[in-house]
Every structure is written in C-alpha cells, then in structure tokens.
mmCIF file of C-alpha atoms and ligand atoms in Angstrom:
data_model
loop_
_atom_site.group_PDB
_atom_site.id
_atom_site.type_symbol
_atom_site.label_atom_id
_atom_site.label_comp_id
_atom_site.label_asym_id
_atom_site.label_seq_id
_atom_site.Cartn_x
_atom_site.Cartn_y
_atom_site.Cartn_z
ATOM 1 C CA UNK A 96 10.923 -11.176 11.526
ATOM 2 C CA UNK A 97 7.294 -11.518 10.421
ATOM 3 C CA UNK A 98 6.042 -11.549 14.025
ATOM 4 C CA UNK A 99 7.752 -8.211 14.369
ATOM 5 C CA UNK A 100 6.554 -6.163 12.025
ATOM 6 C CA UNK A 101 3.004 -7.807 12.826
ATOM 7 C CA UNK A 102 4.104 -7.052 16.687
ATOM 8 C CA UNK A 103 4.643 -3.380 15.538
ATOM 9 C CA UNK A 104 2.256 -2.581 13.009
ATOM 10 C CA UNK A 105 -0.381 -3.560 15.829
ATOM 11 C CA UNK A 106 0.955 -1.131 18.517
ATOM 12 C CA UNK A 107 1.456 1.183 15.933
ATOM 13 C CA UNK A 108 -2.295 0.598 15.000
ATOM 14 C CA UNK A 109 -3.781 0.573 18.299
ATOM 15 C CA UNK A 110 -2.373 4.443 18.754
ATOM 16 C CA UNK A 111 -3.778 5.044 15.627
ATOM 17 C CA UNK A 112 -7.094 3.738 17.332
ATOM 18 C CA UNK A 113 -6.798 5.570 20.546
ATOM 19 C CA UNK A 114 -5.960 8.803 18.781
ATOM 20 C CA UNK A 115 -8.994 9.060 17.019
ATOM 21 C CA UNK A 116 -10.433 12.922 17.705
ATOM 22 C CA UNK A 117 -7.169 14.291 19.299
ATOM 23 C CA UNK A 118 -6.806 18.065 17.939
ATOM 24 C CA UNK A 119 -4.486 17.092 15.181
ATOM 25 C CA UNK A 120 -1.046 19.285 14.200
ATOM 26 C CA UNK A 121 -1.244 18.814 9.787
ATOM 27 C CA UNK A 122 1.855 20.442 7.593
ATOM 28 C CA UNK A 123 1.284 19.791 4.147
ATOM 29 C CA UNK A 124 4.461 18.047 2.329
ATOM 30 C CA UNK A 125 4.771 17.714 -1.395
ATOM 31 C CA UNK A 126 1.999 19.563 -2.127
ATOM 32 C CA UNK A 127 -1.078 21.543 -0.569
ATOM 33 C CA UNK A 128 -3.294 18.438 -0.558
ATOM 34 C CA UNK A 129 -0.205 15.924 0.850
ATOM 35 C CA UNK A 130 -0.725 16.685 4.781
ATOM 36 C CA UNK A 131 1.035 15.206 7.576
ATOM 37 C CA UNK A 132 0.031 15.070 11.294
ATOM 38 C CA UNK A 133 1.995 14.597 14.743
ATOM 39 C CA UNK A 134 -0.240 11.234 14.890
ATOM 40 C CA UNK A 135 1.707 9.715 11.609
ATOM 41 C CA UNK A 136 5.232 10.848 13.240
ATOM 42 C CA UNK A 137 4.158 8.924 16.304
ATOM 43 C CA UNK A 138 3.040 5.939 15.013
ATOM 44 C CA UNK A 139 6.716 5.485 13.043
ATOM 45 C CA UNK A 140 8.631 5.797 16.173
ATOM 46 C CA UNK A 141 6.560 3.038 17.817
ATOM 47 C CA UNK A 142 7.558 1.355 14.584
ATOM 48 C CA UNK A 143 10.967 2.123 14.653
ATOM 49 C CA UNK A 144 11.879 1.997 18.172
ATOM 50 C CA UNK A 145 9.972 -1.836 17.729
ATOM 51 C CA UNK A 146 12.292 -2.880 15.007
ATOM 52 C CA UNK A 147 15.423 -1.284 16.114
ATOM 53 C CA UNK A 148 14.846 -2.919 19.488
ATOM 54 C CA UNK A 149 15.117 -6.518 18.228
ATOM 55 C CA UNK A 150 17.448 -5.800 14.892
ATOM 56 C CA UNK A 151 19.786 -2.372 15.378
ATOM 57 C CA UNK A 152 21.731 -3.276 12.428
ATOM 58 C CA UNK A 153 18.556 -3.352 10.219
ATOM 59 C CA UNK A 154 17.954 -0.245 7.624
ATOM 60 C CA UNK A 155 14.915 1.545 7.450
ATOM 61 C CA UNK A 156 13.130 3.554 4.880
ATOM 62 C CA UNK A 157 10.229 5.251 6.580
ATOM 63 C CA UNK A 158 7.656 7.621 5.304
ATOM 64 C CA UNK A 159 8.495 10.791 7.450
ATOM 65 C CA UNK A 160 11.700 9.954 8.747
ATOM 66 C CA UNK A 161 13.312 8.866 5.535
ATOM 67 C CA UNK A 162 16.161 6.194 4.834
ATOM 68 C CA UNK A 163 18.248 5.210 7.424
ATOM 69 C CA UNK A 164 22.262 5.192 7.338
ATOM 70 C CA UNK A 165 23.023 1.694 7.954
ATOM 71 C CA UNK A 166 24.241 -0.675 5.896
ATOM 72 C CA UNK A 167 22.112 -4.297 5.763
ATOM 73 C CA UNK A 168 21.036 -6.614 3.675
ATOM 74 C CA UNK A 169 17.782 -5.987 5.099
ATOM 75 C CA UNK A 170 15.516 -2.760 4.975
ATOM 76 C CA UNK A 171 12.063 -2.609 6.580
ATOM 77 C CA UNK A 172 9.998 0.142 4.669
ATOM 78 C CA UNK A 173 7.183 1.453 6.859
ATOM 79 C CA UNK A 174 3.999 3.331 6.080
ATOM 80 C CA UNK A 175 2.945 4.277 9.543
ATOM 81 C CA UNK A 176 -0.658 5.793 8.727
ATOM 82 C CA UNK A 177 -1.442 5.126 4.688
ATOM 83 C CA UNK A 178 -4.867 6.800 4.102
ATOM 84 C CA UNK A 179 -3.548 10.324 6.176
ATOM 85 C CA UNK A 180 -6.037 12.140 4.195
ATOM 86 C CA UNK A 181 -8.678 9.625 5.511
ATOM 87 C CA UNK A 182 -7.438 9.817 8.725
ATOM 88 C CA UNK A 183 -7.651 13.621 9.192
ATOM 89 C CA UNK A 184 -11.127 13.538 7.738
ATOM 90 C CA UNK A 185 -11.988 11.155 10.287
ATOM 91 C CA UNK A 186 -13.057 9.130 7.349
ATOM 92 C CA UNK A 187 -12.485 4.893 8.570
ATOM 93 C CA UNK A 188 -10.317 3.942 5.944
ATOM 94 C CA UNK A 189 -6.584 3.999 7.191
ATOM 95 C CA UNK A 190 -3.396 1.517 8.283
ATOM 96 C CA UNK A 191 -0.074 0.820 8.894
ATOM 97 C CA UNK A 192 2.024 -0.870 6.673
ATOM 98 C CA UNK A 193 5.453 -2.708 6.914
ATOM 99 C CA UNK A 194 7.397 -4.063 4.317
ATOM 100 C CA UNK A 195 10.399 -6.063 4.798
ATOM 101 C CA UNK A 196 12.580 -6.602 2.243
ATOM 102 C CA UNK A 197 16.135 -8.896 1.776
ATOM 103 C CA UNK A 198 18.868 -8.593 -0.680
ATOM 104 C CA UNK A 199 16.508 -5.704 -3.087
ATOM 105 C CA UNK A 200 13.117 -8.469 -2.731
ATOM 106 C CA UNK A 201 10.410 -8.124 -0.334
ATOM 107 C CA UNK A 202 10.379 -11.268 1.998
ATOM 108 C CA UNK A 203 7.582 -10.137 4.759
ATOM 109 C CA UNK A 204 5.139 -8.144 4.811
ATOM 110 C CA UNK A 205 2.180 -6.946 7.408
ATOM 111 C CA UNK A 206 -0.498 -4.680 6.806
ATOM 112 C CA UNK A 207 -2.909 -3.573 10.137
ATOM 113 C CA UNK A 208 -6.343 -1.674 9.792
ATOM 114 C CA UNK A 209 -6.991 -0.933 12.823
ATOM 115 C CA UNK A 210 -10.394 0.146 12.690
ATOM 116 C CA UNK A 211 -11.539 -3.069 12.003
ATOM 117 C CA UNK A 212 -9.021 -4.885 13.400
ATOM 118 C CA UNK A 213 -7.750 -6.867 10.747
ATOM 119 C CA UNK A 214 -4.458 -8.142 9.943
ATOM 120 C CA UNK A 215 -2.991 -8.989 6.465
ATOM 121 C CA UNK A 216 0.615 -11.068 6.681
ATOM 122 C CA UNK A 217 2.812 -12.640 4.130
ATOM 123 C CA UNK A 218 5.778 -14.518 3.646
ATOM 124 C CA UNK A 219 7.638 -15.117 0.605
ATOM 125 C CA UNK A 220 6.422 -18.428 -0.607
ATOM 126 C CA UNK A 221 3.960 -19.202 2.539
ATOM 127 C CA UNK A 222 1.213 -17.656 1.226
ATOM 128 C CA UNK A 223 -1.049 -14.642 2.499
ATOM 129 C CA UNK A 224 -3.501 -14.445 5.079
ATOM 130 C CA UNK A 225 -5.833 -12.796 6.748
ATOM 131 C CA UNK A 226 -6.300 -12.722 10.427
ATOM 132 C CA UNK A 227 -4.707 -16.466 10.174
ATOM 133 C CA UNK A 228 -6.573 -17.584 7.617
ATOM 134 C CA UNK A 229 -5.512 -18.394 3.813
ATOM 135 C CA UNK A 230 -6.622 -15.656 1.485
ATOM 136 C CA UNK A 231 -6.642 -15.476 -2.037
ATOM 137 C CA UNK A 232 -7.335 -13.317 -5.308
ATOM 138 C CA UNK A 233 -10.663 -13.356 -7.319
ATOM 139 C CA UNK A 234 -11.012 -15.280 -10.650
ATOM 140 C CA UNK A 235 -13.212 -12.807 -12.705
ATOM 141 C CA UNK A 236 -11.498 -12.906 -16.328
ATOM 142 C CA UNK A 237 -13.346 -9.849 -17.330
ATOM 143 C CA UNK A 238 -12.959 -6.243 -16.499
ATOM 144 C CA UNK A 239 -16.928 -6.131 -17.078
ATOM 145 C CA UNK A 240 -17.119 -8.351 -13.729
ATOM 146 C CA UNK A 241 -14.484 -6.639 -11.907
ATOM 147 C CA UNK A 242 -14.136 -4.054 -9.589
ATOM 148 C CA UNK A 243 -10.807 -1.789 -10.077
ATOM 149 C CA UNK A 244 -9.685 0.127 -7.293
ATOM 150 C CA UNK A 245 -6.836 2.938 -7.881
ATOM 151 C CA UNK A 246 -5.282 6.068 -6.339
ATOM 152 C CA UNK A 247 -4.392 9.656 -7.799
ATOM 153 C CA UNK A 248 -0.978 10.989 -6.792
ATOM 154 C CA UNK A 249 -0.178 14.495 -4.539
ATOM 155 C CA UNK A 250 0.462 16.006 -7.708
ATOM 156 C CA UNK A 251 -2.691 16.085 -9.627
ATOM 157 C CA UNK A 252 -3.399 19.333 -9.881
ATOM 158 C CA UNK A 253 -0.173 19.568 -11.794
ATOM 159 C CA UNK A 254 0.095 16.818 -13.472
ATOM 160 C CA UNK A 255 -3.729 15.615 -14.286
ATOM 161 C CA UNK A 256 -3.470 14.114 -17.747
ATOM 162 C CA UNK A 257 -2.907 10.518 -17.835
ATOM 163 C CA UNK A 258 -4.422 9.851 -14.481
ATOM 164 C CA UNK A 259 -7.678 11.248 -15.793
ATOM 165 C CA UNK A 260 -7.256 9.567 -18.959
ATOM 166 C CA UNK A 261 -6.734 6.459 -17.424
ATOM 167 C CA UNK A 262 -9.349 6.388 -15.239
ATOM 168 C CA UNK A 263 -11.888 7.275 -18.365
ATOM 169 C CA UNK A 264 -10.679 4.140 -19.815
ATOM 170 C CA UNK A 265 -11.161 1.819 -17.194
ATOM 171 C CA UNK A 266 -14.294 3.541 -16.020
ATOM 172 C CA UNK A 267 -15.860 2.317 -19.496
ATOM 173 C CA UNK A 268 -14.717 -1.299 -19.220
ATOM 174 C CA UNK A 269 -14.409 -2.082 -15.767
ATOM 175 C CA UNK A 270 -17.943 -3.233 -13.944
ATOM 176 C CA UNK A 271 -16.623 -0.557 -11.243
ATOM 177 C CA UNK A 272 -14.016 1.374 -9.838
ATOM 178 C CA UNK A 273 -13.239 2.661 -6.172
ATOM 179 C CA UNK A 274 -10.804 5.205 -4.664
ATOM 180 C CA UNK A 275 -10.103 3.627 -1.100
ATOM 181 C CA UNK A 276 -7.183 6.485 -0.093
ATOM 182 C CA UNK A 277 -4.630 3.706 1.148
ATOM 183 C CA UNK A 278 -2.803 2.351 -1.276
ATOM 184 C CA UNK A 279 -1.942 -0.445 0.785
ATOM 185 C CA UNK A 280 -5.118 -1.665 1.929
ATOM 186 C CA UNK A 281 -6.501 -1.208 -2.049
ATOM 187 C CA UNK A 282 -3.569 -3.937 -2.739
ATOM 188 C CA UNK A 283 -4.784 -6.618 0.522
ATOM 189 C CA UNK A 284 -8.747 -6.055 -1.140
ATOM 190 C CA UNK A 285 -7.095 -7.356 -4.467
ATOM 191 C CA UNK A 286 -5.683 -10.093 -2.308
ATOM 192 C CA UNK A 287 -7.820 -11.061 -0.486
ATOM 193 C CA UNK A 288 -10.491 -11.039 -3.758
ATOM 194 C CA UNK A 289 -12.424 -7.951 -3.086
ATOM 195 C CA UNK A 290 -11.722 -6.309 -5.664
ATOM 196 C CA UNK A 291 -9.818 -7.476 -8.957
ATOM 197 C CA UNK A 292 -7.325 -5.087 -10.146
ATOM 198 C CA UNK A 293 -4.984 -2.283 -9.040
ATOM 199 C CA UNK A 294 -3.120 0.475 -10.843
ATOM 200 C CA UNK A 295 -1.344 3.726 -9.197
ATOM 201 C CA UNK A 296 1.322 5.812 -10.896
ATOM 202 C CA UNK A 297 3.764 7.989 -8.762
ATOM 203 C CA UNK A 298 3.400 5.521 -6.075
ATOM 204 C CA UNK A 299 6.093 5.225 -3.088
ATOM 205 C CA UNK A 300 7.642 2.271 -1.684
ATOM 206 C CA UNK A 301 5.892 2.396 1.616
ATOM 207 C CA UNK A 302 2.546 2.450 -0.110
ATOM 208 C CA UNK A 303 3.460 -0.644 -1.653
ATOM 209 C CA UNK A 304 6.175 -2.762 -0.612
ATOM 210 C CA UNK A 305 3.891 -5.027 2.412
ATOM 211 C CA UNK A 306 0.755 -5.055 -0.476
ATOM 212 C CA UNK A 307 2.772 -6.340 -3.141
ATOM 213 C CA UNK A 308 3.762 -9.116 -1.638
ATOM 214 C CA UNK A 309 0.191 -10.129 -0.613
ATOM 215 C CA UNK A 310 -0.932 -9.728 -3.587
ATOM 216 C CA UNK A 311 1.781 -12.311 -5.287
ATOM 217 C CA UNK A 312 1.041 -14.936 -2.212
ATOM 218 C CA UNK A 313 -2.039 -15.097 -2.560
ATOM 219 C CA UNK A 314 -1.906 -15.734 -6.429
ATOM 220 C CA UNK A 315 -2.119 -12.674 -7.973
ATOM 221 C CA UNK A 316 0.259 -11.034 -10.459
ATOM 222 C CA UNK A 317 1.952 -7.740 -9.994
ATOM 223 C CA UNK A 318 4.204 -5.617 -12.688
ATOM 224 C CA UNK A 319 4.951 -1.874 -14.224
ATOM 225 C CA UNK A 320 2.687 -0.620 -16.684
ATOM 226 C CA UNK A 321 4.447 -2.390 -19.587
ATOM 227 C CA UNK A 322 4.040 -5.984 -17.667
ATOM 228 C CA UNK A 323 7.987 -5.313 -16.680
ATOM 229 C CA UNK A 324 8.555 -7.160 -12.742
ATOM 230 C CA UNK A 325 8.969 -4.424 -9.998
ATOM 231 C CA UNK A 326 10.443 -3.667 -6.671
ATOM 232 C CA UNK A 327 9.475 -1.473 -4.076
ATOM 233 C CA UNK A 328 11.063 1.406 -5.899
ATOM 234 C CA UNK A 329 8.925 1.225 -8.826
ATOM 235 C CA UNK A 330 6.832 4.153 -8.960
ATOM 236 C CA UNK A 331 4.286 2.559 -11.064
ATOM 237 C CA UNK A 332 2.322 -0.788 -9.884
ATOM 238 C CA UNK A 333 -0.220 -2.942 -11.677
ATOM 239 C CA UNK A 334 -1.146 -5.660 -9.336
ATOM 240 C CA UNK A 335 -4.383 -8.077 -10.209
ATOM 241 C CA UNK A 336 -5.449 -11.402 -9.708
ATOM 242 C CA UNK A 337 -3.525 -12.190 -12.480
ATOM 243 C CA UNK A 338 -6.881 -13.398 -14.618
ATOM 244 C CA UNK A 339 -7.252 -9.512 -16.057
ATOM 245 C CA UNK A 340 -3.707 -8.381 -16.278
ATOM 246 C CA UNK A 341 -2.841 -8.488 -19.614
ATOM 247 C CA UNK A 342 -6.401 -6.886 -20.170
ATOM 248 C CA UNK A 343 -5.155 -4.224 -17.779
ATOM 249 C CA UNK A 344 -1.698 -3.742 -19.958
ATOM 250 C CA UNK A 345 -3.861 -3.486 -23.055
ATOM 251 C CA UNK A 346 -5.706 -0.466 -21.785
ATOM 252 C CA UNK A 347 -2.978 1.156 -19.545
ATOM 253 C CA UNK A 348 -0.603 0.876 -23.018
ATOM 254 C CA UNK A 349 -2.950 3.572 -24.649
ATOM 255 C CA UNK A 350 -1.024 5.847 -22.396
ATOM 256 C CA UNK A 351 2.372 4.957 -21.523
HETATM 257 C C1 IPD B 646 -1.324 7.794 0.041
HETATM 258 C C2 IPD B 646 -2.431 6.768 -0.051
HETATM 259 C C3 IPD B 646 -3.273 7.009 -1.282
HETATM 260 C C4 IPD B 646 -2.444 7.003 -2.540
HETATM 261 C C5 IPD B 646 -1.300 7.989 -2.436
HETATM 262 C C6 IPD B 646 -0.460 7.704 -1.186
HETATM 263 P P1 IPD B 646 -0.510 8.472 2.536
HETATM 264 O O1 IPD B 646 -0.497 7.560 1.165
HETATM 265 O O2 IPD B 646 -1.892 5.459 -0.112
HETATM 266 O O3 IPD B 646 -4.259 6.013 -1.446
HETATM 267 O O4 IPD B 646 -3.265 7.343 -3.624
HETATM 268 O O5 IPD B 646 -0.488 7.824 -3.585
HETATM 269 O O6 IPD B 646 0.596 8.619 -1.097
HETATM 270 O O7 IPD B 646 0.011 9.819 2.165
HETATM 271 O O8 IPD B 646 -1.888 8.490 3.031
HETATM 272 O O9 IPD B 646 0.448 7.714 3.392
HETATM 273 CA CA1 CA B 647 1.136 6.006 1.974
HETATM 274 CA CA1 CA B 648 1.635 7.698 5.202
#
C-alpha cells in the first residue's frame, strides 16, 4: 500500500511539475484568500483513479472532492497540491500528500515535492525516510537553538487573535521561525531535522495525516495543544522532535 500512494503521489507530482505556467482557472473556497485551481482538481483524480485502480473498496477523504461513500477499514486522505497559494504565485514551495490510515490510525504515509524531487515515506513502526534513506528529528533542547516553522489558517482575517498571539510568543523564544505555506512539507523539515518544532491551529486532515506520521517515525513527538494524542481529525497539531515539546505546551498553554 505504501508503494501506491508513493506510485501516485509521484504522477500526481510530476503534473504538478509539467503544469508549471499553464494559465491557471482559481475559485476561492472558504474564504477570499483560500483559492483553488483546475491544476489541484487534476492532480486528485490522478490520485484517485491510482488508488481506486488497485483498492475499489478503499475510502477516500480528499481535499476537493471530499469523503467518499464506502465503507472500509481503510481511508487514504489526500492533499493533492498543499502550498496552492505557493503554487499560484509560482512561488517553489508545494506537494502532494497521501495519508493512509487503518482502523482510525495512520499506517502509511508519502509526501512528494516535486520541485526538488524528493520523496518522504513512512510506515508505522519502519521508520521514515527520505529518498530511501533513514531520516530523523533534530536534538536541540532549546527553543533559543531552534527553528519553529508554523502556518496561519484561511480564516485570519476573522479570526486573528491567538494566531498572532502565538506567534509573538514564540517569535521571542524561538532562535527563528518560518512560514513554508505547506503544512505538510513544514511537518517532513521537522522530520527530517530541519527545523525543530511545528504548531498550526484549524488544520485539516490532508495537511497532516502523511506528516504526522513522519514526524513520529523518525522520533519525534506529535500531540494537541494540551499534549492530548491526535488523529488526523484533530484540528490542532503540535509536532517536534520531541526534545522541545513540553517547552512548546508551556508557551502554547498561555492561550488555550
Ligand atoms: C494549506 C497549507 C498551509 C497551511 C494551511 C493549509 P493548501 O493547504 O498547508 O501551509 O497553513 O492551513 O490549508 O490549501 O495549500 O492545500
Ligand atoms: Ca493543504
Ligand atoms: Ca491542497
């Protein structure tokens, strides 16, 4: 199952590639600042058509397609362009992202930038890797050492408070904070050591649910903003290299 999500993530990535400068179609969803394009709609059916090919009775959650109506034991939650923003910018930050999870817990997960070409892949209890090869968190113990990386949800123009206010707080503790615009390449960086902490509130489960799981497998720690385990439905994700998390919950508990 692994080798097809990796199998469709990378056709679904190599589109993404080719369609680079295409005159794009954007509607804006949730808000005026959430936009979707033709090219994200595209990628997914590669995605789907991939998955349903080898596993019809599998369900699917997908970004613009929604949740599907079977009835499994498995679900495979797809992303099929995380960083859209970035993407219609023509800024180099984007990828696909597919999650697949068993019995309500994520079991594989594959994560494509296609840009670069790289390749993040997990399995529950195999470890997480990069292009083949064994990746895994920082050690920093110190937010002074560490780089944070987060996201700010669709509706911040509404809803700006604690997003702000957390941000201020880490942005006078933490050595440095970034704002990638894919939620699910912010998580591999954290697994793969780049940077040492994540936090996003209002997050959805195909920003997270392939990222997650790399960041556990490759020894990091992921939870809710009280330190509470999550799923892919949590809309709320702390995920670190484990070394600053409960330095993490100390500031994120100013504003719960
Ligand atoms: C978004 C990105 C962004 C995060 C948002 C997500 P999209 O996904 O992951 O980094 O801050 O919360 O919705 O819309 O580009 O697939
Ligand atoms: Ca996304
Ligand atoms: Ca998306």
């Amino acid at each position: 199952m692994l080798q097809t999500a990796i199998d469709a993530a990378k056709e679904a990535g190599k589109f993404l590639r080719e369609s680079k400068g295409k005159s794009l179609k954007i509607e804006n969803k949730s808000s005026s600042i959430d936009p979707v394009t033709q090219i994200d709609k595209q990628a997914e059916k590669i995605i789907i058509d991939t998955i349903k090919g080898r596993y019809p009775d599998h369900a699917i959650l997908a970004e613009e397609g929604g949740e599907s109506d079977d009835i499994s034991e498995y679900r495979w939650i797809i992303d099929p362009l995380d960083g859209t923003v970035n993407f219609t910018h023509g800024l180099p930050i984007y990828c696909v992202s597919i999650g697949l999870e068993y019995k309500g817990a994520i079991i594989a997960g594959a994560v494509y930038e296609p840009n670069v070409d790289d390749l993040y892949t997990a399995e529950r209890g195999k470890g997480a890797f990069l292009n083949g090869k064994r990746i895994r968190v920082s050690d920093n113990d110190r937010l002074i050492d560490s780089i944070l990386i987060t996201g700010f949800p669709y509706d911040i123009h509404d809803n700006p408070d604690n997003t702000i206010g957390r941000f201020t707080d880490f942005l006078m503790e933490a050595q440095a904070i970034r704002r990638l615009g894919s939620a699910a390449i912010d998580l591999c960086y954290i697994a793969a050591g780049y940077g040492d902490g994540f936090w996003e509130a209002f997050i959805k489960p195909w920003d997270i649910a392939a990222g997650m799981l790399l960041v556990e497998e490759a020894g990091g720690k992921v939870t809710d903003f009280d330190g509470k385990p999550i799923g892919a439905d949590s809309q709320r994700i702390l995920a670190t290299n484990g070394k600053i998390h409960d330095i993490m919950l100390n500031v994120l508990k100013k504003r719960l």
